[in-house]
Amino acid sequence: MGKNETITVTSPLLPSLDEFIPYLQQIWDSKWITNNGQFHKQLEAALAEYLGVEFVSLFTNGTLPLITALQALGIKGEVITTPYSFVATTHALWWNGIKPVFVDIDPNTCNLNPDKIEAAITEKTTAIMPVHCYGVPCDTERIQTIADKHGLKIIYDAAHAFGVRVNGESILNAGDMATLSFHATKVFNTVEGGALVCHDAETKKQIDFLKNFGFAGETSVVAPGINSKMDEIRAAYGLLNLQQVDKAIEARKKVAEYYRAALRPVKGVRVFDDMPGVRHNYSYFPILINAEEYGMTRDELYFKMREQNVLGRRYFYPLISTFDTYKNLESSTPANLPVATRIADEVICLPMYYGLTEEDLERVVGCIVK
Ligand SMILES: *Cc1c(COP(=O)(O)O)cnc(C)c1O
């Protein structure tokens, strides 16, 4: 990228157009363009294999699998979740008539703090919906122990956690279900898209009914399902993109290492390290700005970067709990969410994608190092 060209926070990984055209030709020839076609089936199988999970259902985006997971598990009442996420996590509860109960996050992972979960459980609580924020694994063992003790289900919003493994095991196998987003901004994209991972064939069958209006056969509708089927064009695109995702994750890792080395010595800037035993995907690169030590607030730095055409993003600011729909819930008070509130005020996610050049990285770091 040239001297003053804009560096965006992300840029989509695209398959080669030359390689895509023969797939399109096949789709045109067959005239089978959606409804569980051959590329849809192939991508489900390829993802199950790549991710190390048994059952994958493709969706048309990453929000509908969240909504559908809640439907499939019959979740009602109250669900414990994190305010420090993309707003879709909480919206999925709202669309199911469920009351979100926000619990604070752990300052070292930015994920739901297991120490705070039990105090938020009431007789109406039916599930926990944590997010593997930035692809950093939640403490899945402790969350499972709490869920088992209180008879709760767990749905992980794993939109950031494509390909993340802990001691060789896919993070997507934790909990009752996990959801993925394949939006253009994510590590692996199908333009728009997503998936729901479950752990048994019967549940997958149910999910597949739900994403197709509830149809279980030509004349049989078993539930009030929705339409969230992925089409053949995006499934084929996904098959091609899957072939290069490891290369992209490797490149992202190098970017993370560059940023860490350059920014760790800067007073008032906090970077996050890899966790032992974790295969990270480097989906985001958050830094925290301690205004007092750094001598500038997060927003001052953010706008200074923008002036230099370096577009960081304040993920996740504002907290979901501050939006109009949710701000009047008892659990939305900043006093209940001190860590999330502080981190939302300190965070900037730096540009992170496959294709950033050494020169780009120097420009990003140059905005921050004084
Ligand atoms: C991107 C994202 C979603 C929603 O995915 P879409 O594919 O954009 O619908 C849900 N949760 C989190 C945490 C996300 O980052």
Short mmCIF file of N, CA and C and ligand atoms in Angstrom, two decimals, residues 61-63 66 85-86 88-89 131 157 159-160 181-183 186 192-193 284 316, ligand 1:
data_model
loop_
_atom_site.label_atom_id
_atom_site.label_comp_id
_atom_site.label_asym_id
_atom_site.label_seq_id
_atom_site.Cartn_x
_atom_site.Cartn_y
_atom_site.Cartn_z
N ASN A 61 -25.54 -16.40 7.25
CA ASN A 61 -24.71 -15.41 7.96
C ASN A 61 -24.43 -15.96 9.36
N GLY A 62 -23.77 -15.17 10.19
CA GLY A 62 -23.39 -15.66 11.52
C GLY A 62 -24.37 -15.30 12.62
N THR A 63 -25.41 -14.55 12.30
CA THR A 63 -26.41 -14.17 13.30
C THR A 63 -27.51 -15.22 13.38
N LEU A 66 -26.99 -18.21 15.67
CA LEU A 66 -27.20 -17.88 17.09
C LEU A 66 -28.69 -17.97 17.42
N SER A 85 -18.94 -7.59 23.11
CA SER A 85 -19.03 -8.40 21.90
C SER A 85 -19.65 -7.55 20.81
N PHE A 86 -19.75 -8.14 19.65
CA PHE A 86 -20.54 -7.52 18.58
C PHE A 86 -22.02 -7.67 18.95
N ALA A 88 -24.68 -8.51 17.67
CA ALA A 88 -25.49 -9.66 17.22
C ALA A 88 -25.65 -10.70 18.33
N THR A 89 -24.67 -10.83 19.20
CA THR A 89 -24.76 -11.84 20.26
C THR A 89 -26.01 -11.61 21.09
N VAL A 131 -18.79 -15.61 24.53
CA VAL A 131 -18.16 -15.34 23.23
C VAL A 131 -16.65 -15.60 23.41
N ASP A 157 -20.80 -18.28 21.15
CA ASP A 157 -20.66 -17.46 19.94
C ASP A 157 -19.18 -17.51 19.59
N ALA A 159 -17.88 -16.74 16.67
CA ALA A 159 -17.73 -15.99 15.41
C ALA A 159 -16.27 -15.60 15.15
N HIS A 160 -15.50 -15.40 16.23
CA HIS A 160 -14.10 -14.99 16.06
C HIS A 160 -13.15 -16.18 16.08
N SER A 181 -19.19 -17.19 12.20
CA SER A 181 -19.56 -16.22 11.16
C SER A 181 -18.51 -16.28 10.05
N PHE A 182 -18.98 -16.29 8.83
CA PHE A 182 -18.08 -16.24 7.67
C PHE A 182 -18.27 -14.91 6.93
N HIS A 183 -18.52 -13.87 7.70
CA HIS A 183 -18.66 -12.54 7.12
C HIS A 183 -17.32 -12.10 6.51
N LYS A 186 -14.20 -11.57 8.62
CA LYS A 186 -13.69 -12.62 9.50
C LYS A 186 -12.50 -13.36 8.86
N GLU A 192 -20.85 -13.38 2.83
CA GLU A 192 -21.65 -13.47 4.04
C GLU A 192 -21.80 -14.97 4.28
N GLY A 193 -21.96 -15.36 5.52
CA GLY A 193 -22.15 -16.78 5.79
C GLY A 193 -21.90 -17.08 7.24
N TYR A 284 -8.06 -10.74 15.45
CA TYR A 284 -8.02 -9.30 15.77
C TYR A 284 -6.74 -9.02 16.52
N PHE A 316 -14.53 -3.52 21.48
CA PHE A 316 -15.96 -3.34 21.37
C PHE A 316 -16.38 -2.14 22.22
C1 LIG B 1 -19.48 -11.06 13.16
C2 LIG B 1 -20.10 -11.48 14.45
C3 LIG B 1 -21.39 -12.01 14.53
C4 LIG B 1 -22.38 -11.95 13.40
O1 LIG B 1 -22.01 -12.51 12.26
P1 LIG B 1 -22.64 -12.03 10.87
O2 LIG B 1 -22.10 -13.08 9.95
O3 LIG B 1 -22.12 -10.68 10.57
O4 LIG B 1 -24.11 -12.10 11.00
C5 LIG B 1 -21.85 -12.52 15.74
N1 LIG B 1 -21.08 -12.45 16.84
C6 LIG B 1 -19.86 -11.91 16.82
C7 LIG B 1 -19.07 -11.89 18.08
C8 LIG B 1 -19.33 -11.38 15.63
O5 LIG B 1 -18.13 -10.79 15.64
#
